[in-house]
PDB file of C-alpha atoms and ligand atoms in Angstrom:
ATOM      1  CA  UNK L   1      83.913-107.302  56.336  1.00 96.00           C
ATOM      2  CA  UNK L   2      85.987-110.279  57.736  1.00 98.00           C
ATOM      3  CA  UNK L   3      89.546-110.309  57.329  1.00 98.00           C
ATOM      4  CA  UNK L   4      91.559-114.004  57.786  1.00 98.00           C
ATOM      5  CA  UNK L   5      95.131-113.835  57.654  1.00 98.00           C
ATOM      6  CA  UNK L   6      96.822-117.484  57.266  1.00 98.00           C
ATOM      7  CA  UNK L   7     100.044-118.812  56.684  1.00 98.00           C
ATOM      8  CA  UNK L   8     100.419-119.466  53.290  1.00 98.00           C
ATOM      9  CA  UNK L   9      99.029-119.464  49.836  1.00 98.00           C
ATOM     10  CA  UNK L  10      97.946-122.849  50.098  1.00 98.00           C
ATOM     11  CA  UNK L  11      96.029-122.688  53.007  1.00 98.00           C
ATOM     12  CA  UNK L  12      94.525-119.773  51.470  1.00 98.00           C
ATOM     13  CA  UNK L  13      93.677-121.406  48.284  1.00 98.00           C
ATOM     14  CA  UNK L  14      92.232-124.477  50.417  1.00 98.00           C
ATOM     15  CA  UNK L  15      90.096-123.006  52.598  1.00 98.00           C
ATOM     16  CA  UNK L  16      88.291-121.129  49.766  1.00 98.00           C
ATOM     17  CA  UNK L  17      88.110-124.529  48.082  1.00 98.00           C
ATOM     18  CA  UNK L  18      86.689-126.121  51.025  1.00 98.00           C
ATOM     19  CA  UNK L  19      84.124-123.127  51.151  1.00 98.00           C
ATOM     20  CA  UNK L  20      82.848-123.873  47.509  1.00 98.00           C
ATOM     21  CA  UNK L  21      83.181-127.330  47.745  1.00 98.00           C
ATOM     22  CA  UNK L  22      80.756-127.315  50.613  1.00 98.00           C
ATOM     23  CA  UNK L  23      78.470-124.729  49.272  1.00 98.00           C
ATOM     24  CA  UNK L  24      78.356-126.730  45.734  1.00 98.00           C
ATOM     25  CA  UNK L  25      77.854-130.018  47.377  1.00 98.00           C
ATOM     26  CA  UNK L  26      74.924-128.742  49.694  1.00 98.00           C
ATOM     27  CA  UNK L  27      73.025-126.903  46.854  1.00 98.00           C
ATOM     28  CA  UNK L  28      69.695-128.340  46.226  1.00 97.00           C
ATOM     29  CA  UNK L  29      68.099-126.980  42.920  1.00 98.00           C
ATOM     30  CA  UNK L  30      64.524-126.141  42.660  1.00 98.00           C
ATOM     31  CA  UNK L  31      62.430-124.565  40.251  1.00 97.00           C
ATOM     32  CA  UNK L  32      62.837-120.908  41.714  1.00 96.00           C
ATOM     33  CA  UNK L  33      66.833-121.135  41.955  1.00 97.00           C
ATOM     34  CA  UNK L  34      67.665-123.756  39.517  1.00 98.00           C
ATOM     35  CA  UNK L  35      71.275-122.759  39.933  1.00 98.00           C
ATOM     36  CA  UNK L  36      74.224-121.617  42.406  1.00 98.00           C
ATOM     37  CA  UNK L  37      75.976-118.660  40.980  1.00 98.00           C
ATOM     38  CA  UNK L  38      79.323-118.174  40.942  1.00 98.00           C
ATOM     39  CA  UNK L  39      81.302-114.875  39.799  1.00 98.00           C
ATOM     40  CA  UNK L  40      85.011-116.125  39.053  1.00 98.00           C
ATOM     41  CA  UNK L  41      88.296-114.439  38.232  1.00 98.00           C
ATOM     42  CA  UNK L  42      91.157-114.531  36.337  1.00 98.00           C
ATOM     43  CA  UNK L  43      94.933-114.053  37.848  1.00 96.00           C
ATOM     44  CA  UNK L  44      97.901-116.198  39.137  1.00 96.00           C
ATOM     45  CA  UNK L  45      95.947-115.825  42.525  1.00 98.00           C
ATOM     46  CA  UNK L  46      93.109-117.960  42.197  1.00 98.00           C
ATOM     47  CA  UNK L  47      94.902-121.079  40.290  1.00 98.00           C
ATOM     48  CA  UNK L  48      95.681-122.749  42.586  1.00 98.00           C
ATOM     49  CA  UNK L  49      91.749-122.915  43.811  1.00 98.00           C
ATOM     50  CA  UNK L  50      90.765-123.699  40.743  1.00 98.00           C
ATOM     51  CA  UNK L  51      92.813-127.349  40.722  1.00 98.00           C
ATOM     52  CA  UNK L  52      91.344-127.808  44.113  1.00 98.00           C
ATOM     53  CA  UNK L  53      88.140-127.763  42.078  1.00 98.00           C
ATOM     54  CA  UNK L  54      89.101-129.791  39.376  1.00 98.00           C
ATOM     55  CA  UNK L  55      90.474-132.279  42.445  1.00 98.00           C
ATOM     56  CA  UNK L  56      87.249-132.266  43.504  1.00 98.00           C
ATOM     57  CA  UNK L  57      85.698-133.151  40.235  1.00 98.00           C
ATOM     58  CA  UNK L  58      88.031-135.474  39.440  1.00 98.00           C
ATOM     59  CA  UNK L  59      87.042-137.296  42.572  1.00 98.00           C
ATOM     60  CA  UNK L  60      83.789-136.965  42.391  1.00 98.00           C
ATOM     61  CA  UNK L  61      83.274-135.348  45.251  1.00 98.00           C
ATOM     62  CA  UNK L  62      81.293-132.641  43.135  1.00 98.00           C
ATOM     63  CA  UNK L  63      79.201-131.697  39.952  1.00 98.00           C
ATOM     64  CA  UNK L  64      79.098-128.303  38.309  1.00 98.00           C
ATOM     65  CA  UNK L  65      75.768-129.588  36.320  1.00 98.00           C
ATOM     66  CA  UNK L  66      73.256-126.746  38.734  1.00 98.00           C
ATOM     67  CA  UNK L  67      76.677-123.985  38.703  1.00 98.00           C
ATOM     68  CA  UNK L  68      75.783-120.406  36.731  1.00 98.00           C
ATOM     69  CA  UNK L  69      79.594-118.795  35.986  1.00 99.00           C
ATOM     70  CA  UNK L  70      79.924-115.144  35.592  1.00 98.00           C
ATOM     71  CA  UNK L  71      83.295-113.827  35.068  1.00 98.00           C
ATOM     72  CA  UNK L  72      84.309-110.717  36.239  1.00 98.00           C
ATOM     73  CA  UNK L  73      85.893-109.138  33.344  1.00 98.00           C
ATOM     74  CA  UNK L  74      88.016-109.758  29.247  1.00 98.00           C
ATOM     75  CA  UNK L  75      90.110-107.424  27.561  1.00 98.00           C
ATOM     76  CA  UNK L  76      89.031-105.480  24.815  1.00 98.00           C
ATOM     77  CA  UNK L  77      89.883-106.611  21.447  1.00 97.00           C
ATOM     78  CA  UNK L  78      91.277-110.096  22.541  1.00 97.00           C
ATOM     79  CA  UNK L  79      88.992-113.239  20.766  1.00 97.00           C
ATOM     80  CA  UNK L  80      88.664-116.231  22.791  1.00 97.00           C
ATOM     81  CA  UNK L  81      90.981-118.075  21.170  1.00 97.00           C
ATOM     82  CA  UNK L  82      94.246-115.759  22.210  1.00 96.00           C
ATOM     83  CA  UNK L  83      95.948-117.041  24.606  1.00 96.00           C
ATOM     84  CA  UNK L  84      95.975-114.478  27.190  1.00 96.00           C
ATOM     85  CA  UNK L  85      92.345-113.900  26.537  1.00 98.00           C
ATOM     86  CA  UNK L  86      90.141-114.837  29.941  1.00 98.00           C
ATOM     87  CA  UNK L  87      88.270-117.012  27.928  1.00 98.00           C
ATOM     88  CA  UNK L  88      91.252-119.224  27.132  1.00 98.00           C
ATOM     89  CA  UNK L  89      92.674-119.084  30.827  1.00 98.00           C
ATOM     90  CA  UNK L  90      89.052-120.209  31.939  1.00 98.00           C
ATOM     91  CA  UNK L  91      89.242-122.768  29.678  1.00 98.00           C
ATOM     92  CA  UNK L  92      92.735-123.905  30.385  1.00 98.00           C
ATOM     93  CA  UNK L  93      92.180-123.907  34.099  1.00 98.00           C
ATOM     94  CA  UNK L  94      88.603-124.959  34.750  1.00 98.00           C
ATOM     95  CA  UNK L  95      85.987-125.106  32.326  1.00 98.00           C
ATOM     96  CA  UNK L  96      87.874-127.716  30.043  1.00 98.00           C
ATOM     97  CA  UNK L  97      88.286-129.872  33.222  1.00 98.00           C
ATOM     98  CA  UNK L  98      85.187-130.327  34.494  1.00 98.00           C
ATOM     99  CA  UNK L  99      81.736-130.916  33.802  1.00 98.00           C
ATOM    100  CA  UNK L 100      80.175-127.499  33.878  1.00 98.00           C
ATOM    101  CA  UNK L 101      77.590-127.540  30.299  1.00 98.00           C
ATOM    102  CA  UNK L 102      78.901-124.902  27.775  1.00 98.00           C
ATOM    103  CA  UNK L 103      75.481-122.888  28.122  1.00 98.00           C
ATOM    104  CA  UNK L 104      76.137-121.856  32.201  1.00 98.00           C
ATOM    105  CA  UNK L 105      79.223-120.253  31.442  1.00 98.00           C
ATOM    106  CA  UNK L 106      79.395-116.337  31.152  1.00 98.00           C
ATOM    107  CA  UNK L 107      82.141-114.046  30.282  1.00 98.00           C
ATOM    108  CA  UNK L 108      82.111-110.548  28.590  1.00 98.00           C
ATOM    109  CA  UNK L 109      82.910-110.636  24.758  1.00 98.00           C
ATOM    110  CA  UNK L 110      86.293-108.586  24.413  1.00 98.00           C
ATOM    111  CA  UNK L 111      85.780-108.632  20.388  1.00 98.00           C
ATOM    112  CA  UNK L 112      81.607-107.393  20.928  1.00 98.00           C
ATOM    113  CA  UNK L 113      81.266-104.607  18.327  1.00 97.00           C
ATOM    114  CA  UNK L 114      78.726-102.553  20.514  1.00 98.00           C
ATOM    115  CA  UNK L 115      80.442-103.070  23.755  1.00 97.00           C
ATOM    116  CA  UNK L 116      77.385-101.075  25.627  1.00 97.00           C
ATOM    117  CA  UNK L 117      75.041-103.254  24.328  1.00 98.00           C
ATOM    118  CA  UNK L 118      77.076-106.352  25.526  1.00 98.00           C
ATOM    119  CA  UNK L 119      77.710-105.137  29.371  1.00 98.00           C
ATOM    120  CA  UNK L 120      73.897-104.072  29.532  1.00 98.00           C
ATOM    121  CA  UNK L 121      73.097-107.772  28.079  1.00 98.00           C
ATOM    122  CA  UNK L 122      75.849-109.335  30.787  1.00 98.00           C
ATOM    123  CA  UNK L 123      73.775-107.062  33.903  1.00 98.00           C
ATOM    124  CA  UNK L 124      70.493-108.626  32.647  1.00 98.00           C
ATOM    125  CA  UNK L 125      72.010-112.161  32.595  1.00 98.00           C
ATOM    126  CA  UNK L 126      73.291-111.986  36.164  1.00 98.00           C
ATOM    127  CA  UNK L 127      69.714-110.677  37.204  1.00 98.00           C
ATOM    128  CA  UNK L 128      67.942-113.385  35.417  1.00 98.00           C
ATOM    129  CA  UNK L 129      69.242-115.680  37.677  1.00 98.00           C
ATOM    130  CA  UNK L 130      68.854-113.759  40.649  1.00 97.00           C
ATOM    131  CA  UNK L 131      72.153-112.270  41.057  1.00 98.00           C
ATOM    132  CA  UNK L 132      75.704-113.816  42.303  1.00 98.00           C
ATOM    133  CA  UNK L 133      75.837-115.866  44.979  1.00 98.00           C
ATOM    134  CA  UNK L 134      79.233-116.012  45.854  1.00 98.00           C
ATOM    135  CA  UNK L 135      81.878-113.656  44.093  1.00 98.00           C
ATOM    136  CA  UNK L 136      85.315-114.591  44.114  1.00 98.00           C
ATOM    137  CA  UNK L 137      87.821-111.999  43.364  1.00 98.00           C
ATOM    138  CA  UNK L 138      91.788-111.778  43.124  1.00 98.00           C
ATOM    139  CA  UNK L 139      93.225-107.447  44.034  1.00 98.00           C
ATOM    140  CA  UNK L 140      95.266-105.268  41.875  1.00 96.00           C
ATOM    141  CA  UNK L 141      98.176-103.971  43.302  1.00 95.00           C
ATOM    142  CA  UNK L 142      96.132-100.446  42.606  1.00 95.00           C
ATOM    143  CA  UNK L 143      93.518-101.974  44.748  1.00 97.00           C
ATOM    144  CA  UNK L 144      91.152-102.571  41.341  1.00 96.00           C
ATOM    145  CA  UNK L 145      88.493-105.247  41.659  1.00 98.00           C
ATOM    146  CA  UNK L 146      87.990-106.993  38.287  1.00 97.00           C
ATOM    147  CA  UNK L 147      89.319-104.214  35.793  1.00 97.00           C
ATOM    148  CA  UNK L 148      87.619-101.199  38.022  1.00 98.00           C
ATOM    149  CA  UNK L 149      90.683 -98.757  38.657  1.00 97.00           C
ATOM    150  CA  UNK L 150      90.943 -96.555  41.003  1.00 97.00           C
ATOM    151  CA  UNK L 151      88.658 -93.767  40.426  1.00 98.00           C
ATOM    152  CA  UNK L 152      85.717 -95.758  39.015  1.00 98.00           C
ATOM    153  CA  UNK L 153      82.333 -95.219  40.638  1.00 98.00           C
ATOM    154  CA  UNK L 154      80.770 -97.572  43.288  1.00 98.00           C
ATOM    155  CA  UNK L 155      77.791 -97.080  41.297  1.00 98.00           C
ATOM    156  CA  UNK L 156      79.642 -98.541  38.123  1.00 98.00           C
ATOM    157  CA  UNK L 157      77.701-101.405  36.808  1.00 98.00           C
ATOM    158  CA  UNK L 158      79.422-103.693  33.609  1.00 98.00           C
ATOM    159  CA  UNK L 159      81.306-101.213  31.426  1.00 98.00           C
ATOM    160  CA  UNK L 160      84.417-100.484  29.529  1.00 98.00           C
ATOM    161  CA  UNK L 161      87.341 -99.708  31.259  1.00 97.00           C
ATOM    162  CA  UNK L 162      90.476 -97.937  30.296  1.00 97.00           C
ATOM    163  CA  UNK L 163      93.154 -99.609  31.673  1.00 97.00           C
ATOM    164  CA  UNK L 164      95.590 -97.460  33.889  1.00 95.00           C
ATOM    165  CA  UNK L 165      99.371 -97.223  33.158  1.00 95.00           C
ATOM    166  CA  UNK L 166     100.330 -99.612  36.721  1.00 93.00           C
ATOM    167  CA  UNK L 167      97.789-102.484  35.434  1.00 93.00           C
ATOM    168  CA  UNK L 168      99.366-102.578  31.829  1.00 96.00           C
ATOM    169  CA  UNK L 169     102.512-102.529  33.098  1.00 95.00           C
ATOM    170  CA  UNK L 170     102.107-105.337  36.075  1.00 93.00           C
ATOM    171  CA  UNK L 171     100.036-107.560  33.487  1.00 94.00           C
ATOM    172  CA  UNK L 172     102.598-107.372  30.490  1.00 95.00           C
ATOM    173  CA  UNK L 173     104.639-110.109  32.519  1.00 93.00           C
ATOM    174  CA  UNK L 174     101.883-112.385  30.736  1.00 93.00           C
ATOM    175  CA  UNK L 175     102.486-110.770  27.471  1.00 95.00           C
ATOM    176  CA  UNK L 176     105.417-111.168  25.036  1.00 94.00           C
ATOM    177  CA  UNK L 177     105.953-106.836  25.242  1.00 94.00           C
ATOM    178  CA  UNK L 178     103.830-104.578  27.326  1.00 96.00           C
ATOM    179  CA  UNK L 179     102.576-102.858  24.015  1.00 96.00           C
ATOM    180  CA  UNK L 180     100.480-105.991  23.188  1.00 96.00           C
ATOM    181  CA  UNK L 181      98.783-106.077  26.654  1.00 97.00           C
ATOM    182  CA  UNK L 182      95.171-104.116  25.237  1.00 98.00           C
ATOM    183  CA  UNK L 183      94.724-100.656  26.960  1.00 97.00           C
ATOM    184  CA  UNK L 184      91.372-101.659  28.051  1.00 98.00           C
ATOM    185  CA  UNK L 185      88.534-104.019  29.086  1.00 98.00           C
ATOM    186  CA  UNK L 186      85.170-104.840  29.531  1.00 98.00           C
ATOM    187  CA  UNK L 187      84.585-105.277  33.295  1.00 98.00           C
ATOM    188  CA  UNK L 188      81.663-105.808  35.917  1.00 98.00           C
ATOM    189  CA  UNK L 189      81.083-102.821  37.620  1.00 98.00           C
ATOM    190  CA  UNK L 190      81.599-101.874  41.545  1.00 98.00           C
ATOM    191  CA  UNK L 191      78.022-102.224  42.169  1.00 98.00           C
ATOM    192  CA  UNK L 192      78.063-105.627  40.448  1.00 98.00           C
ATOM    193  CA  UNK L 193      80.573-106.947  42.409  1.00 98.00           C
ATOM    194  CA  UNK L 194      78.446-105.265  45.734  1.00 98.00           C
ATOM    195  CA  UNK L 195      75.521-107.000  44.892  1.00 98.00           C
ATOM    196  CA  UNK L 196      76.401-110.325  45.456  1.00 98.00           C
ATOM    197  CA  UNK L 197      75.603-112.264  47.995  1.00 98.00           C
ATOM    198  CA  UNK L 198      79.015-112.914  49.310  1.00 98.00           C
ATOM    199  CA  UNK L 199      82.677-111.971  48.399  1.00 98.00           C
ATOM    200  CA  UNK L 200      85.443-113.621  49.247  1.00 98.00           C
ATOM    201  CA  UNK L 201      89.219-111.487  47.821  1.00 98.00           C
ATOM    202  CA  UNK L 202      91.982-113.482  47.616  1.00 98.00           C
ATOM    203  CA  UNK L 203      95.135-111.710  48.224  1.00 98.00           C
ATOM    204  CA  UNK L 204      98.810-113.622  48.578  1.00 98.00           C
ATOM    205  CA  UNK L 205     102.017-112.334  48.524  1.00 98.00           C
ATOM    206  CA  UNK L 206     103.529-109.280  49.847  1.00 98.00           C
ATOM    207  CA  UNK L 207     103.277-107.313  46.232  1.00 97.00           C
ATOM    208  CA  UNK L 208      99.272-106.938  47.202  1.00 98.00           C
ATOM    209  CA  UNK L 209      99.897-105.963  50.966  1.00 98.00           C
ATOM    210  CA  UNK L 210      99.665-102.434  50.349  1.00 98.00           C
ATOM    211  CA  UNK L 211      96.444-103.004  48.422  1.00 98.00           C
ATOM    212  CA  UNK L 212      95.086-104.954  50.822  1.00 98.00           C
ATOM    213  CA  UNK L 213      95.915-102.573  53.850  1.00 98.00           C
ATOM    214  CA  UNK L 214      94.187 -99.468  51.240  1.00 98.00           C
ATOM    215  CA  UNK L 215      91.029-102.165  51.041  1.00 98.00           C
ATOM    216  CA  UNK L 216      90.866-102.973  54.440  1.00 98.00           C
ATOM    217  CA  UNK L 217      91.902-100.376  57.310  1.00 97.00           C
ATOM    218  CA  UNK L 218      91.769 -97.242  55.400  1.00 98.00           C
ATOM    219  CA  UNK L 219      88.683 -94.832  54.778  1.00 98.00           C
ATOM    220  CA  UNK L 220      86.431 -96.452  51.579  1.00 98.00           C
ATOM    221  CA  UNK L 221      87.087 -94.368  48.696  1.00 98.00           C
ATOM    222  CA  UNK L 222      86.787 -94.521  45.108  1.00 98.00           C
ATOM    223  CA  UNK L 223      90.336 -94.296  44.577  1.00 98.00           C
ATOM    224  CA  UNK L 224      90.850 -97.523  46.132  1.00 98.00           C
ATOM    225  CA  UNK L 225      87.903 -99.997  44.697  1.00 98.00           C
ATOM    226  CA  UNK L 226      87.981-102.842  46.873  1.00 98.00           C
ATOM    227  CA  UNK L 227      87.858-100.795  50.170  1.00 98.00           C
ATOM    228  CA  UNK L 228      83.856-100.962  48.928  1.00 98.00           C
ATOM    229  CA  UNK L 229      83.854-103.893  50.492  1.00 98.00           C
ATOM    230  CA  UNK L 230      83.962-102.671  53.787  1.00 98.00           C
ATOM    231  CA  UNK L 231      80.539-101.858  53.147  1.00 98.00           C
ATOM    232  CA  UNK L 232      79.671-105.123  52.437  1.00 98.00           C
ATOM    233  CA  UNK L 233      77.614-107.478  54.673  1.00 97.00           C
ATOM    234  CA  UNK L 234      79.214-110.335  54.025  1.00 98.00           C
ATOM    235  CA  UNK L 235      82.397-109.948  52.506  1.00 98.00           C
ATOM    236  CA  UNK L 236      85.804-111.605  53.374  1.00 98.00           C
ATOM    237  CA  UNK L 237      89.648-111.002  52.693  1.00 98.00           C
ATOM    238  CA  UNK L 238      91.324-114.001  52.905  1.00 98.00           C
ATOM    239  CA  UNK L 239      94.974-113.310  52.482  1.00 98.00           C
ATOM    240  CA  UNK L 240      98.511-115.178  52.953  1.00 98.00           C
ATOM    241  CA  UNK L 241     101.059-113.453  55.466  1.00 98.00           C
ATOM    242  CA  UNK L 242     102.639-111.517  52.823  1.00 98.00           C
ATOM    243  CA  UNK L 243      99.544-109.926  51.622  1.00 98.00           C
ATOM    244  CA  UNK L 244      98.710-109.246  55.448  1.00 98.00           C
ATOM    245  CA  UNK L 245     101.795-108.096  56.493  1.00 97.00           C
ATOM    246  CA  UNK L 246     100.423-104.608  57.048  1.00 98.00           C
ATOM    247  CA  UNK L 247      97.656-105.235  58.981  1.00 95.00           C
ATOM    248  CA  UNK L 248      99.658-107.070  61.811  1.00 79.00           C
TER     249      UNK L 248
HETATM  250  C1  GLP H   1      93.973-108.695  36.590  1.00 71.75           C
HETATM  251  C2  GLP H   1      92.496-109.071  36.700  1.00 71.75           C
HETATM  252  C3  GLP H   1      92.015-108.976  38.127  1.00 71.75           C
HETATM  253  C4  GLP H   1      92.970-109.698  39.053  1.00 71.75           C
HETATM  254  C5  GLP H   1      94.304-109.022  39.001  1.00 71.75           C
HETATM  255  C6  GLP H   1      95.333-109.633  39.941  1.00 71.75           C
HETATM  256  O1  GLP H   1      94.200-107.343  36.384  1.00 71.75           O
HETATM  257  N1  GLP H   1      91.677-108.289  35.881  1.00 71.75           N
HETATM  258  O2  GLP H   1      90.710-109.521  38.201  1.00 71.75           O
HETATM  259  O3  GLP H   1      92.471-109.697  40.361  1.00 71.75           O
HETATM  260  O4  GLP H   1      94.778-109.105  37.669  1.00 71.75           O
HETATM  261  O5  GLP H   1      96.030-110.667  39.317  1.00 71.75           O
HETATM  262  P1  GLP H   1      96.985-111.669  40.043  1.00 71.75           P
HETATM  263  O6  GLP H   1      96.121-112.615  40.796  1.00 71.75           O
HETATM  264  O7  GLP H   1      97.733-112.352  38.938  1.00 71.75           O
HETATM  265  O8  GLP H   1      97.866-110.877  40.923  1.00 71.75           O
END
């Protein structure tokens, strides 16, 4: 695991940007890998890569036409159309503004009536096209990855999650009262997120230093998710000052 501390979160959000840029532009289809998959994330962090993106679109410096998307995770019970659904901030932040065809994108059906049958249907997707290349991911301030709180297992594949008391209360600021934020979601799993090729966490602002401190120095254990990622080959944390203020 690599750990990058830089100044701000700008030059957090633009050297991720720059990575996928590159690794976009210098992906050349062919009939065995047809596609560059991406697993994305919701959260304030990642924003402000995703208008780098759409930049970068816009200037047509890059297609999405041979991009896969599989988001990490959707809350239970929300339809696409609510506005704090995953779907709708995908929507809203990149898939409306680029060229990406409606049929690449993935993301886990928070309405689906048998929710087992739709995370075992979301694993065999991501194998079908040979797994996720690069994984971005944002941290909970509990240290979750995706929706997977503390305490879920490494060998956790896509499931249901309950969500825990801290995430419900740290995501109602995106909800008109914390009693409409759902109490749980469908998620990837730990080993889902392991099995990509690369992950890259973004982490800014000192509210996610403690997480990222759990993640990163500490012994891995279940109770903190992402410090599974010090098992990782190739896994970075690229994080602001704030969020690395613990590790100086
Ligand atoms: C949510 C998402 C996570 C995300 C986290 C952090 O709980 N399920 O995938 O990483 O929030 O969000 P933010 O980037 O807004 O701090």
């Amino acid at each position: 695991m690599k750990v990058l501390i830089l100044k701000n979160a700008d030059e957090v959000a633009s050297l991720v940007a720059s990575e996928l840029i590159e690794r976009i532009q210098s992906f050349k289809p062919t009939d065995q890998k047809p596609f560059l998959v991406l697993g994305l994330p919701t959260g304030s962090t990642p924003i402000p890569v995703y208008k780098l993106l759409v930049q970068a679109y816009q200037n047509k410096e890059i297609s999405f036409k041979n991009v896969v998307t599989f988001n990490m995770d959707e809350y239970k019970g929300l339809a696409a159309e609510h506005n704090q659904s995953y779907h709708y901030f995908m929507q809203e932040n990149l898939f409306g503004l680029i060229d990406i065809p409606r049929n690449q994108i993935h993301i886990l059906d928070g309405m689906a009536k048998d929710t087992s049958a739709e995370c075992k249907a979301y694993e065999e997707k991501i194998a079908s096209f040979g797994g996720i290349d690069i994984q971005l991911a944002g941290i909970g301030e509990n240290g979750h990855l995706a929706f997977n709180e503390p305490g879920t297992s490494f060998q956790s594949l896509t499931h249901e999650q309950k969500l825990t008391e801290n995430t419900i209360e740290v995501n109602s600021r995106f909800f008109e009262k914390k009693e409409d934020v759902p109490t749980s979601a469908l998620t990837i799993g730990l080993k889902t997120v392991f099995e990509a090729k690369k992950v890259i966490v973004l982490a800014t602002g000192e509210k996610k230093a403690e997480a990222v401190y759990k993640s990163v120095r500490m012994p891995v254990t279940e109770n903190c998710p992402a410090s599974i990622l010090q098992e990782h080959e190739n896994s970075v944390f690229v994080c602001d000052e704030g969020a690395g203020k613990k590790l100086k």
